[in-house]
Amino acid sequence: MISDDGRQVAFSSKAHNLGCGKGGTRCLFVKDLRTGALTTVGYLDNLDHWAPMVISGDGSHVGYSEGSHSPWGYVYDRTSGTTVRIAPADPPPDASQTELLAFDRHARHLAFRAGNRYGPNEGLYLYVRDTATGADRLVSGPEDGSKTAAQLSGDGRRVAFATRATADRPGGVYVADVRTGARVRADRGLGTAALVRLSADGRSVVLTAQGGTYVRDLRTGRLRRVADTPAVTAGPQAREVLLSTAQGLSLLDVRTGRTTPVAPAGSTAQPGAVGARGRGVVFTSAADGLVPGDTNAAADVFVRLPK
């Protein structure tokens, strides 16, 4: 995951040279690409269940979820060096875990889901927290089914979320106004779709469906198919879309149609891997020769910076 300005990168590693990997331990880090400073955020032992890290747009806060039986979401404040566990102030029935899903730009708001990993209530409750007041607002409850993903606009006023399809309920992608509760369905007309990114201004959403990538303008309702390949992730403005093909990773500018190669075949990336205006793309690759001296054929984390 990378901050909007492309300076801070959050990643996990089992690399022995970083003090990780012993007994299966995975370390969570943030690296400042300008100074080279590496900060340890946390550790996960080999019994932990965990979810990918998330980072606020300004790079000030990092979130992760972990736990040996019932994982919980945590927020690490890079300024104070403190870590806080995330749980609803008024927990719903049978909720024994949380997962942190997204921050807004300055971590004033965060989105998390709550439920029970071992029961039918996994991820049924989606909240947005105001970190200044500590108030939680329930955005979506059991009536929508389990929540699989969420994204916040830069100011935290809008949240996009996806729900899981079941035998008796279709899944969907929605965008809601956190204050009023008003929502629109972003994937209408697409059938089964997945959420990729809500733009920082809250005006558009990137989706994958029908083997391709789409951008929905939430003001006009206009839907555009921008690629015939499903996107892995997209930048904060929803203009740069990261695609994965047999040839590798490439960055598509949906406004100009220009495609820029990023990484070779076999490379992978996660949500949040693209900085604003393409200022850095984080990916994992086992390819040799991407940087001088890397010839061990082991998977490493790289950042592709704009020229």
PDB file of C-alpha atoms in Angstrom:
ATOM      1  CA  MET A   1       0.000   0.000   0.000  1.00  0.00           C
ATOM      2  CA  ILE A   2       1.262   3.478  -0.798  1.00  0.00           C
ATOM      3  CA  SER A   3       0.341   6.972   0.398  1.00  0.00           C
ATOM      4  CA  ASP A   4      -1.138   9.430  -2.081  1.00  0.00           C
ATOM      5  CA  ASP A   5       2.146  11.309  -2.511  1.00  0.00           C
ATOM      6  CA  GLY A   6       4.043   8.074  -3.141  1.00  0.00           C
ATOM      7  CA  ARG A   7       6.352   8.592  -0.179  1.00  0.00           C
ATOM      8  CA  GLN A   8       5.140   6.082   2.448  1.00  0.00           C
ATOM      9  CA  VAL A   9       4.797   2.356   1.675  1.00  0.00           C
ATOM     10  CA  ALA A  10       3.147  -0.156   4.019  1.00  0.00           C
ATOM     11  CA  PHE A  11       4.021  -3.820   3.507  1.00  0.00           C
ATOM     12  CA  SER A  12       4.460  -7.149   5.266  1.00  0.00           C
ATOM     13  CA  SER A  13       7.468  -9.443   5.074  1.00  0.00           C
ATOM     14  CA  LYS A  14       8.982 -12.682   6.323  1.00  0.00           C
ATOM     15  CA  ALA A  15      12.483 -11.637   5.224  1.00  0.00           C
ATOM     16  CA  HIS A  16      15.144 -12.876   7.629  1.00  0.00           C
ATOM     17  CA  ASN A  17      17.371  -9.861   6.960  1.00  0.00           C
ATOM     18  CA  LEU A  18      14.585  -7.701   8.430  1.00  0.00           C
ATOM     19  CA  GLY A  19      14.326  -9.849  11.559  1.00  0.00           C
ATOM     20  CA  CYS A  20      11.231 -11.700  10.368  1.00  0.00           C
ATOM     21  CA  GLY A  21      10.372 -15.237   9.362  1.00  0.00           C
ATOM     22  CA  LYS A  22      11.544 -17.081  12.464  1.00  0.00           C
ATOM     23  CA  GLY A  23       8.796 -19.510  13.447  1.00  0.00           C
ATOM     24  CA  GLY A  24       6.661 -18.165  10.616  1.00  0.00           C
ATOM     25  CA  THR A  25       6.579 -14.619  12.009  1.00  0.00           C
ATOM     26  CA  ARG A  26       5.438 -11.955   9.558  1.00  0.00           C
ATOM     27  CA  CYS A  27       6.459  -8.344  10.209  1.00  0.00           C
ATOM     28  CA  LEU A  28       4.441  -5.260   9.286  1.00  0.00           C
ATOM     29  CA  PHE A  29       6.420  -2.210   8.174  1.00  0.00           C
ATOM     30  CA  VAL A  30       6.127   1.321   6.842  1.00  0.00           C
ATOM     31  CA  LYS A  31       9.019   2.663   4.783  1.00  0.00           C
ATOM     32  CA  ASP A  32       9.661   6.325   4.037  1.00  0.00           C
ATOM     33  CA  LEU A  33      11.011   6.284   0.484  1.00  0.00           C
ATOM     34  CA  ARG A  34      12.512   9.756   0.843  1.00  0.00           C
ATOM     35  CA  THR A  35      14.571   9.110   3.985  1.00  0.00           C
ATOM     36  CA  GLY A  36      14.815   5.313   3.866  1.00  0.00           C
ATOM     37  CA  ALA A  37      13.488   5.055   7.433  1.00  0.00           C
ATOM     38  CA  LEU A  38      11.826   1.706   8.175  1.00  0.00           C
ATOM     39  CA  THR A  39       9.250   1.607  10.994  1.00  0.00           C
ATOM     40  CA  THR A  40       7.918  -1.610  12.499  1.00  0.00           C
ATOM     41  CA  VAL A  41       4.147  -1.484  12.881  1.00  0.00           C
ATOM     42  CA  GLY A  42       3.509  -4.947  14.310  1.00  0.00           C
ATOM     43  CA  TYR A  43       4.158  -8.680  14.177  1.00  0.00           C
ATOM     44  CA  LEU A  44       1.989 -11.639  13.203  1.00  0.00           C
ATOM     45  CA  ASP A  45       2.831 -15.146  14.353  1.00  0.00           C
ATOM     46  CA  ASN A  46       2.234 -18.166  12.142  1.00  0.00           C
ATOM     47  CA  LEU A  47      -1.146 -18.893  13.755  1.00  0.00           C
ATOM     48  CA  ASP A  48      -2.604 -15.469  13.072  1.00  0.00           C
ATOM     49  CA  HIS A  49      -5.357 -14.750  10.600  1.00  0.00           C
ATOM     50  CA  TRP A  50      -4.734 -11.393   8.990  1.00  0.00           C
ATOM     51  CA  ALA A  51      -5.879  -9.072   6.227  1.00  0.00           C
ATOM     52  CA  PRO A  52      -3.888  -6.759   3.921  1.00  0.00           C
ATOM     53  CA  MET A  53      -2.632  -3.509   5.428  1.00  0.00           C
ATOM     54  CA  VAL A  54      -4.210  -0.151   4.591  1.00  0.00           C
ATOM     55  CA  ILE A  55      -2.658   3.318   4.785  1.00  0.00           C
ATOM     56  CA  SER A  56      -4.262   6.753   4.977  1.00  0.00           C
ATOM     57  CA  GLY A  57      -3.856   9.047   1.983  1.00  0.00           C
ATOM     58  CA  ASP A  58      -1.449  11.310   3.866  1.00  0.00           C
ATOM     59  CA  GLY A  59       0.541   8.341   5.197  1.00  0.00           C
ATOM     60  CA  SER A  60      -0.033   9.276   8.846  1.00  0.00           C
ATOM     61  CA  HIS A  61      -1.895   6.117   9.883  1.00  0.00           C
ATOM     62  CA  VAL A  62      -1.642   2.438   9.039  1.00  0.00           C
ATOM     63  CA  GLY A  63      -4.323  -0.167   9.614  1.00  0.00           C
ATOM     64  CA  TYR A  64      -4.220  -3.937   9.791  1.00  0.00           C
ATOM     65  CA  SER A  65      -6.267  -6.838  11.121  1.00  0.00           C
ATOM     66  CA  GLU A  66      -4.939  -9.886  12.927  1.00  0.00           C
ATOM     67  CA  GLY A  67      -5.669 -12.480  15.588  1.00  0.00           C
ATOM     68  CA  SER A  68      -5.203 -16.198  16.187  1.00  0.00           C
ATOM     69  CA  HIS A  69      -8.913 -17.059  16.397  1.00  0.00           C
ATOM     70  CA  SER A  70     -11.048 -13.938  16.140  1.00  0.00           C
ATOM     71  CA  PRO A  71      -9.082 -11.220  14.312  1.00  0.00           C
ATOM     72  CA  TRP A  72      -9.454  -7.562  15.268  1.00  0.00           C
ATOM     73  CA  GLY A  73      -8.669  -4.387  13.387  1.00  0.00           C
ATOM     74  CA  TYR A  74      -5.891  -2.102  14.622  1.00  0.00           C
ATOM     75  CA  VAL A  75      -4.756   1.429  13.779  1.00  0.00           C
ATOM     76  CA  TYR A  76      -1.129   2.507  14.143  1.00  0.00           C
ATOM     77  CA  ASP A  77      -0.504   6.252  14.488  1.00  0.00           C
ATOM     78  CA  ARG A  78       2.906   6.996  12.949  1.00  0.00           C
ATOM     79  CA  THR A  79       3.216  10.322  14.778  1.00  0.00           C
ATOM     80  CA  SER A  80       2.601   9.054  18.312  1.00  0.00           C
ATOM     81  CA  GLY A  81       3.752   5.477  17.759  1.00  0.00           C
ATOM     82  CA  THR A  82       0.599   4.157  19.430  1.00  0.00           C
ATOM     83  CA  THR A  83      -1.701   1.347  18.314  1.00  0.00           C
ATOM     84  CA  VAL A  84      -5.447   1.233  19.011  1.00  0.00           C
ATOM     85  CA  ARG A  85      -7.764  -1.753  18.614  1.00  0.00           C
ATOM     86  CA  ILE A  86     -10.917  -1.027  16.610  1.00  0.00           C
ATOM     87  CA  ALA A  87     -14.262  -2.311  17.900  1.00  0.00           C
ATOM     88  CA  PRO A  88     -17.767  -0.814  17.810  1.00  0.00           C
ATOM     89  CA  ALA A  89     -18.726   1.076  20.952  1.00  0.00           C
ATOM     90  CA  ASP A  90     -22.085  -0.683  20.879  1.00  0.00           C
ATOM     91  CA  PRO A  91     -21.254  -4.154  19.521  1.00  0.00           C
ATOM     92  CA  PRO A  92     -23.955  -5.997  17.592  1.00  0.00           C
ATOM     93  CA  PRO A  93     -25.056  -9.445  18.785  1.00  0.00           C
ATOM     94  CA  ASP A  94     -22.555 -12.239  18.204  1.00  0.00           C
ATOM     95  CA  ALA A  95     -19.821  -9.879  16.957  1.00  0.00           C
ATOM     96  CA  SER A  96     -16.427 -11.185  17.999  1.00  0.00           C
ATOM     97  CA  GLN A  97     -14.119  -9.710  15.364  1.00  0.00           C
ATOM     98  CA  THR A  98     -13.498  -6.637  13.240  1.00  0.00           C
ATOM     99  CA  GLU A  99     -11.557  -5.900  10.079  1.00  0.00           C
ATOM    100  CA  LEU A 100     -10.219  -2.485   9.125  1.00  0.00           C
ATOM    101  CA  LEU A 101     -11.054  -1.735   5.484  1.00  0.00           C
ATOM    102  CA  ALA A 102     -10.241   1.899   4.658  1.00  0.00           C
ATOM    103  CA  PHE A 103      -9.193   5.386   5.803  1.00  0.00           C
ATOM    104  CA  ASP A 104     -10.053   8.761   4.371  1.00  0.00           C
ATOM    105  CA  ARG A 105      -7.154  11.014   3.354  1.00  0.00           C
ATOM    106  CA  HIS A 106      -6.204  12.276   6.835  1.00  0.00           C
ATOM    107  CA  ALA A 107      -7.505   9.281   8.848  1.00  0.00           C
ATOM    108  CA  ARG A 108     -10.265  11.465  10.299  1.00  0.00           C
ATOM    109  CA  HIS A 109     -12.620   8.647   9.326  1.00  0.00           C
ATOM    110  CA  LEU A 110     -12.116   4.919   8.964  1.00  0.00           C
ATOM    111  CA  ALA A 111     -14.333   2.102   7.711  1.00  0.00           C
ATOM    112  CA  PHE A 112     -14.446  -1.301   9.361  1.00  0.00           C
ATOM    113  CA  ARG A 113     -16.654  -4.356   9.371  1.00  0.00           C
ATOM    114  CA  ALA A 114     -17.742  -6.422  12.369  1.00  0.00           C
ATOM    115  CA  GLY A 115     -19.178  -9.891  12.771  1.00  0.00           C
ATOM    116  CA  ASN A 116     -18.358 -13.448  13.772  1.00  0.00           C
ATOM    117  CA  ARG A 117     -15.823 -15.500  11.875  1.00  0.00           C
ATOM    118  CA  TYR A 118     -17.345 -18.790  12.999  1.00  0.00           C
ATOM    119  CA  GLY A 119     -21.019 -17.998  12.479  1.00  0.00           C
ATOM    120  CA  PRO A 120     -23.399 -16.701   9.831  1.00  0.00           C
ATOM    121  CA  ASN A 121     -22.712 -13.091  10.842  1.00  0.00           C
ATOM    122  CA  GLU A 122     -19.243 -12.673   9.320  1.00  0.00           C
ATOM    123  CA  GLY A 123     -18.826  -9.099   8.124  1.00  0.00           C
ATOM    124  CA  LEU A 124     -22.529  -8.296   8.369  1.00  0.00           C
ATOM    125  CA  TYR A 125     -22.024  -4.860   9.938  1.00  0.00           C
ATOM    126  CA  LEU A 126     -20.207  -1.996   8.217  1.00  0.00           C
ATOM    127  CA  TYR A 127     -19.283   1.077  10.271  1.00  0.00           C
ATOM    128  CA  VAL A 128     -17.615   4.405   9.588  1.00  0.00           C
ATOM    129  CA  ARG A 129     -15.876   5.914  12.619  1.00  0.00           C
ATOM    130  CA  ASP A 130     -15.171   9.580  13.221  1.00  0.00           C
ATOM    131  CA  THR A 131     -11.775   9.289  14.909  1.00  0.00           C
ATOM    132  CA  ALA A 132     -12.010  12.804  16.369  1.00  0.00           C
ATOM    133  CA  THR A 133     -15.182  12.049  18.324  1.00  0.00           C
ATOM    134  CA  GLY A 134     -15.010   8.252  18.491  1.00  0.00           C
ATOM    135  CA  ALA A 135     -18.571   8.014  17.158  1.00  0.00           C
ATOM    136  CA  ASP A 136     -19.442   5.016  14.995  1.00  0.00           C
ATOM    137  CA  ARG A 137     -22.102   5.215  12.313  1.00  0.00           C
ATOM    138  CA  LEU A 138     -23.663   1.975  11.071  1.00  0.00           C
ATOM    139  CA  VAL A 139     -23.730   2.198   7.280  1.00  0.00           C
ATOM    140  CA  SER A 140     -24.972  -1.282   6.437  1.00  0.00           C
ATOM    141  CA  GLY A 141     -26.397  -4.092   8.549  1.00  0.00           C
ATOM    142  CA  PRO A 142     -27.415  -7.744   8.116  1.00  0.00           C
ATOM    143  CA  GLU A 143     -30.130  -6.874   5.610  1.00  0.00           C
ATOM    144  CA  ASP A 144     -27.427  -6.327   2.949  1.00  0.00           C
ATOM    145  CA  GLY A 145     -25.458  -9.487   3.726  1.00  0.00           C
ATOM    146  CA  SER A 146     -21.716  -9.795   4.357  1.00  0.00           C
ATOM    147  CA  LYS A 147     -19.510  -6.885   3.317  1.00  0.00           C
ATOM    148  CA  THR A 148     -16.458  -7.880   1.285  1.00  0.00           C
ATOM    149  CA  ALA A 149     -14.801  -4.495   0.665  1.00  0.00           C
ATOM    150  CA  ALA A 150     -15.142  -0.783   1.387  1.00  0.00           C
ATOM    151  CA  GLN A 151     -13.559   2.493   0.256  1.00  0.00           C
ATOM    152  CA  LEU A 152     -13.890   6.022   1.670  1.00  0.00           C
ATOM    153  CA  SER A 153     -13.807   9.316  -0.185  1.00  0.00           C
ATOM    154  CA  GLY A 154     -10.995  11.692   0.733  1.00  0.00           C
ATOM    155  CA  ASP A 155     -13.176  13.649   3.176  1.00  0.00           C
ATOM    156  CA  GLY A 156     -14.869  10.548   4.611  1.00  0.00           C
ATOM    157  CA  ARG A 157     -18.357  11.728   3.637  1.00  0.00           C
ATOM    158  CA  ARG A 158     -18.990   8.897   1.186  1.00  0.00           C
ATOM    159  CA  VAL A 159     -18.341   5.183   1.465  1.00  0.00           C
ATOM    160  CA  ALA A 160     -18.466   2.574  -1.279  1.00  0.00           C
ATOM    161  CA  PHE A 161     -18.971  -1.029  -0.259  1.00  0.00           C
ATOM    162  CA  ALA A 162     -19.534  -4.438  -1.802  1.00  0.00           C
ATOM    163  CA  THR A 163     -21.711  -7.259  -0.505  1.00  0.00           C
ATOM    164  CA  ARG A 164     -21.296 -10.991  -1.002  1.00  0.00           C
ATOM    165  CA  ALA A 165     -23.783 -12.923  -3.125  1.00  0.00           C
ATOM    166  CA  THR A 166     -25.553 -15.899  -1.533  1.00  0.00           C
ATOM    167  CA  ALA A 167     -28.021 -18.504  -2.748  1.00  0.00           C
ATOM    168  CA  ASP A 168     -30.937 -16.258  -1.808  1.00  0.00           C
ATOM    169  CA  ARG A 169     -29.421 -12.785  -2.172  1.00  0.00           C
ATOM    170  CA  PRO A 170     -27.439 -11.209  -5.041  1.00  0.00           C
ATOM    171  CA  GLY A 171     -24.311  -9.274  -4.210  1.00  0.00           C
ATOM    172  CA  GLY A 172     -23.968  -5.607  -5.055  1.00  0.00           C
ATOM    173  CA  VAL A 173     -21.767  -2.500  -4.992  1.00  0.00           C
ATOM    174  CA  TYR A 174     -23.212   0.597  -3.320  1.00  0.00           C
ATOM    175  CA  VAL A 175     -22.104   4.143  -2.544  1.00  0.00           C
ATOM    176  CA  ALA A 176     -23.627   5.743   0.548  1.00  0.00           C
ATOM    177  CA  ASP A 177     -23.626   9.200   2.095  1.00  0.00           C
ATOM    178  CA  VAL A 178     -22.314   8.551   5.603  1.00  0.00           C
ATOM    179  CA  ARG A 179     -24.269  11.425   7.189  1.00  0.00           C
ATOM    180  CA  THR A 180     -27.672  10.956   5.565  1.00  0.00           C
ATOM    181  CA  GLY A 181     -27.606   7.252   4.784  1.00  0.00           C
ATOM    182  CA  ALA A 182     -28.745   7.900   1.208  1.00  0.00           C
ATOM    183  CA  ARG A 183     -27.246   5.391  -1.194  1.00  0.00           C
ATOM    184  CA  VAL A 184     -27.033   4.541  -4.873  1.00  0.00           C
ATOM    185  CA  ARG A 185     -26.279   1.234  -6.537  1.00  0.00           C
ATOM    186  CA  ALA A 186     -23.033   1.643  -8.473  1.00  0.00           C
ATOM    187  CA  ASP A 187     -23.108  -1.660 -10.354  1.00  0.00           C
ATOM    188  CA  ARG A 188     -26.580  -1.477 -11.857  1.00  0.00           C
ATOM    189  CA  GLY A 189     -26.687  -3.071 -15.278  1.00  0.00           C
ATOM    190  CA  LEU A 190     -23.450  -4.989 -14.779  1.00  0.00           C
ATOM    191  CA  GLY A 191     -24.624  -8.166 -13.095  1.00  0.00           C
ATOM    192  CA  THR A 192     -21.993  -9.544 -10.720  1.00  0.00           C
ATOM    193  CA  ALA A 193     -19.398  -6.837 -10.051  1.00  0.00           C
ATOM    194  CA  ALA A 194     -16.527  -6.121  -7.658  1.00  0.00           C
ATOM    195  CA  LEU A 195     -15.489  -2.830  -6.066  1.00  0.00           C
ATOM    196  CA  VAL A 196     -12.038  -1.558  -7.028  1.00  0.00           C
ATOM    197  CA  ARG A 197     -11.892   2.084  -5.908  1.00  0.00           C
ATOM    198  CA  LEU A 198     -14.007   5.071  -4.882  1.00  0.00           C
ATOM    199  CA  SER A 199     -12.388   8.277  -6.100  1.00  0.00           C
ATOM    200  CA  ALA A 200     -11.083  10.725  -3.502  1.00  0.00           C
ATOM    201  CA  ASP A 201     -13.698  13.299  -4.519  1.00  0.00           C
ATOM    202  CA  GLY A 202     -16.466  10.702  -4.158  1.00  0.00           C
ATOM    203  CA  ARG A 203     -17.713  11.363  -7.684  1.00  0.00           C
ATOM    204  CA  SER A 204     -16.754   8.130  -9.452  1.00  0.00           C
ATOM    205  CA  VAL A 205     -16.207   4.475  -8.691  1.00  0.00           C
ATOM    206  CA  VAL A 206     -14.083   1.849 -10.444  1.00  0.00           C
ATOM    207  CA  LEU A 207     -15.612  -1.617 -10.824  1.00  0.00           C
ATOM    208  CA  THR A 208     -14.768  -4.932 -12.435  1.00  0.00           C
ATOM    209  CA  ALA A 209     -17.476  -6.971 -14.164  1.00  0.00           C
ATOM    210  CA  GLN A 210     -18.019  -9.091 -17.255  1.00  0.00           C
ATOM    211  CA  GLY A 211     -14.284  -9.646 -17.658  1.00  0.00           C
ATOM    212  CA  GLY A 212     -13.444  -5.945 -17.820  1.00  0.00           C
ATOM    213  CA  THR A 213     -13.066  -2.687 -15.906  1.00  0.00           C
ATOM    214  CA  TYR A 214     -15.699   0.050 -15.678  1.00  0.00           C
ATOM    215  CA  VAL A 215     -15.855   3.584 -14.280  1.00  0.00           C
ATOM    216  CA  ARG A 216     -19.214   4.906 -13.059  1.00  0.00           C
ATOM    217  CA  ASP A 217     -19.755   8.673 -12.842  1.00  0.00           C
ATOM    218  CA  LEU A 218     -21.940   8.972  -9.738  1.00  0.00           C
ATOM    219  CA  ARG A 219     -23.213  12.441 -10.683  1.00  0.00           C
ATOM    220  CA  THR A 220     -24.463  11.617 -14.167  1.00  0.00           C
ATOM    221  CA  GLY A 221     -24.815   7.850 -13.850  1.00  0.00           C
ATOM    222  CA  ARG A 222     -22.686   7.371 -16.963  1.00  0.00           C
ATOM    223  CA  LEU A 223     -20.916   4.007 -17.139  1.00  0.00           C
ATOM    224  CA  ARG A 224     -17.772   3.494 -19.241  1.00  0.00           C
ATOM    225  CA  ARG A 225     -15.918   0.277 -19.994  1.00  0.00           C
ATOM    226  CA  VAL A 226     -12.282   1.387 -19.879  1.00  0.00           C
ATOM    227  CA  ALA A 227     -10.463  -1.946 -20.186  1.00  0.00           C
ATOM    228  CA  ASP A 228     -11.144  -5.483 -21.319  1.00  0.00           C
ATOM    229  CA  THR A 229      -9.101  -6.756 -18.364  1.00  0.00           C
ATOM    230  CA  PRO A 230     -10.225  -6.684 -14.705  1.00  0.00           C
ATOM    231  CA  ALA A 231      -8.390  -4.034 -12.674  1.00  0.00           C
ATOM    232  CA  VAL A 232      -6.327  -4.959  -9.629  1.00  0.00           C
ATOM    233  CA  THR A 233      -6.586  -1.501  -8.077  1.00  0.00           C
ATOM    234  CA  ALA A 234      -6.698   2.180  -9.025  1.00  0.00           C
ATOM    235  CA  GLY A 235      -5.248   5.497  -7.912  1.00  0.00           C
ATOM    236  CA  PRO A 236      -7.064   7.951  -5.602  1.00  0.00           C
ATOM    237  CA  GLN A 237      -8.446  10.002  -8.491  1.00  0.00           C
ATOM    238  CA  ALA A 238      -9.741   6.818 -10.188  1.00  0.00           C
ATOM    239  CA  ARG A 239      -7.831   7.957 -13.284  1.00  0.00           C
ATOM    240  CA  GLU A 240      -4.907   5.511 -13.137  1.00  0.00           C
ATOM    241  CA  VAL A 241      -6.018   1.865 -13.189  1.00  0.00           C
ATOM    242  CA  LEU A 242      -3.631  -1.033 -12.576  1.00  0.00           C
ATOM    243  CA  LEU A 243      -4.255  -4.018 -14.857  1.00  0.00           C
ATOM    244  CA  SER A 244      -2.865  -7.552 -14.673  1.00  0.00           C
ATOM    245  CA  THR A 245      -2.378  -9.630 -17.825  1.00  0.00           C
ATOM    246  CA  ALA A 246      -0.216 -12.555 -18.907  1.00  0.00           C
ATOM    247  CA  GLN A 247       2.441  -9.993 -19.842  1.00  0.00           C
ATOM    248  CA  GLY A 248       2.528  -8.439 -16.364  1.00  0.00           C
ATOM    249  CA  LEU A 249       1.186  -5.339 -14.620  1.00  0.00           C
ATOM    250  CA  SER A 250       0.431  -2.147 -16.524  1.00  0.00           C
ATOM    251  CA  LEU A 251      -0.985   1.247 -15.581  1.00  0.00           C
ATOM    252  CA  LEU A 252      -3.831   2.589 -17.706  1.00  0.00           C
ATOM    253  CA  ASP A 253      -4.699   6.290 -17.811  1.00  0.00           C
ATOM    254  CA  VAL A 254      -8.458   6.087 -18.393  1.00  0.00           C
ATOM    255  CA  ARG A 255      -8.593   9.700 -19.580  1.00  0.00           C
ATOM    256  CA  THR A 256      -5.971   9.423 -22.330  1.00  0.00           C
ATOM    257  CA  GLY A 257      -6.027   5.667 -22.947  1.00  0.00           C
ATOM    258  CA  ARG A 258      -2.259   5.479 -22.517  1.00  0.00           C
ATOM    259  CA  THR A 259      -0.902   2.262 -20.993  1.00  0.00           C
ATOM    260  CA  THR A 260       2.467   2.115 -19.210  1.00  0.00           C
ATOM    261  CA  PRO A 261       4.206  -1.195 -18.354  1.00  0.00           C
ATOM    262  CA  VAL A 262       4.891  -1.493 -14.616  1.00  0.00           C
ATOM    263  CA  ALA A 263       6.079  -5.011 -13.769  1.00  0.00           C
ATOM    264  CA  PRO A 264       6.895  -8.297 -15.538  1.00  0.00           C
ATOM    265  CA  ALA A 265       4.738 -11.407 -15.852  1.00  0.00           C
ATOM    266  CA  GLY A 266       3.964 -13.120 -12.563  1.00  0.00           C
ATOM    267  CA  SER A 267       3.988  -9.883 -10.549  1.00  0.00           C
ATOM    268  CA  THR A 268       1.127  -9.167  -8.160  1.00  0.00           C
ATOM    269  CA  ALA A 269      -0.328  -6.114  -6.436  1.00  0.00           C
ATOM    270  CA  GLN A 270      -2.974  -5.384  -3.826  1.00  0.00           C
ATOM    271  CA  PRO A 271      -5.656  -2.718  -3.376  1.00  0.00           C
ATOM    272  CA  GLY A 272      -4.132   0.654  -2.519  1.00  0.00           C
ATOM    273  CA  ALA A 273      -0.959  -0.013  -4.517  1.00  0.00           C
ATOM    274  CA  VAL A 274      -1.184   3.093  -6.746  1.00  0.00           C
ATOM    275  CA  GLY A 275      -0.325   6.611  -5.574  1.00  0.00           C
ATOM    276  CA  ALA A 276      -2.046   9.794  -6.742  1.00  0.00           C
ATOM    277  CA  ARG A 277      -1.438  10.559 -10.424  1.00  0.00           C
ATOM    278  CA  GLY A 278       0.560   7.336 -10.617  1.00  0.00           C
ATOM    279  CA  ARG A 279       3.173   8.528  -8.097  1.00  0.00           C
ATOM    280  CA  GLY A 280       4.502   5.080  -7.404  1.00  0.00           C
ATOM    281  CA  VAL A 281       3.086   1.585  -7.826  1.00  0.00           C
ATOM    282  CA  VAL A 282       3.804  -1.102  -5.219  1.00  0.00           C
ATOM    283  CA  PHE A 283       4.050  -4.701  -6.399  1.00  0.00           C
ATOM    284  CA  THR A 284       5.555  -8.070  -5.509  1.00  0.00           C
ATOM    285  CA  SER A 285       7.714 -10.021  -7.944  1.00  0.00           C
ATOM    286  CA  ALA A 286      10.194 -12.902  -7.933  1.00  0.00           C
ATOM    287  CA  ALA A 287      11.770 -11.734 -11.194  1.00  0.00           C
ATOM    288  CA  ASP A 288      15.530 -11.184 -11.231  1.00  0.00           C
ATOM    289  CA  GLY A 289      17.152  -8.002 -12.439  1.00  0.00           C
ATOM    290  CA  LEU A 290      14.470  -5.479 -11.527  1.00  0.00           C
ATOM    291  CA  VAL A 291      17.038  -3.758  -9.320  1.00  0.00           C
ATOM    292  CA  PRO A 292      20.828  -4.251  -9.312  1.00  0.00           C
ATOM    293  CA  GLY A 293      22.017  -7.262  -7.302  1.00  0.00           C
ATOM    294  CA  ASP A 294      18.630  -8.969  -6.964  1.00  0.00           C
ATOM    295  CA  THR A 295      19.323 -12.454  -8.338  1.00  0.00           C
ATOM    296  CA  ASN A 296      17.953 -14.780  -5.641  1.00  0.00           C
ATOM    297  CA  ALA A 297      14.644 -15.534  -7.422  1.00  0.00           C
ATOM    298  CA  ALA A 298      12.773 -14.797  -4.170  1.00  0.00           C
ATOM    299  CA  ALA A 299       9.623 -12.683  -4.069  1.00  0.00           C
ATOM    300  CA  ASP A 300      10.371  -9.090  -3.070  1.00  0.00           C
ATOM    301  CA  VAL A 301       8.366  -5.879  -2.711  1.00  0.00           C
ATOM    302  CA  PHE A 302       9.158  -3.148  -5.245  1.00  0.00           C
ATOM    303  CA  VAL A 303       7.991   0.390  -5.975  1.00  0.00           C
ATOM    304  CA  ARG A 304       7.851   1.570  -9.559  1.00  0.00           C
ATOM    305  CA  LEU A 305       8.337   5.350  -9.553  1.00  0.00           C
ATOM    306  CA  PRO A 306       7.378   7.676 -12.411  1.00  0.00           C
ATOM    307  CA  LYS A 307      10.222   8.817 -14.631  1.00  0.00           C
TER     308      LYS A 307
END
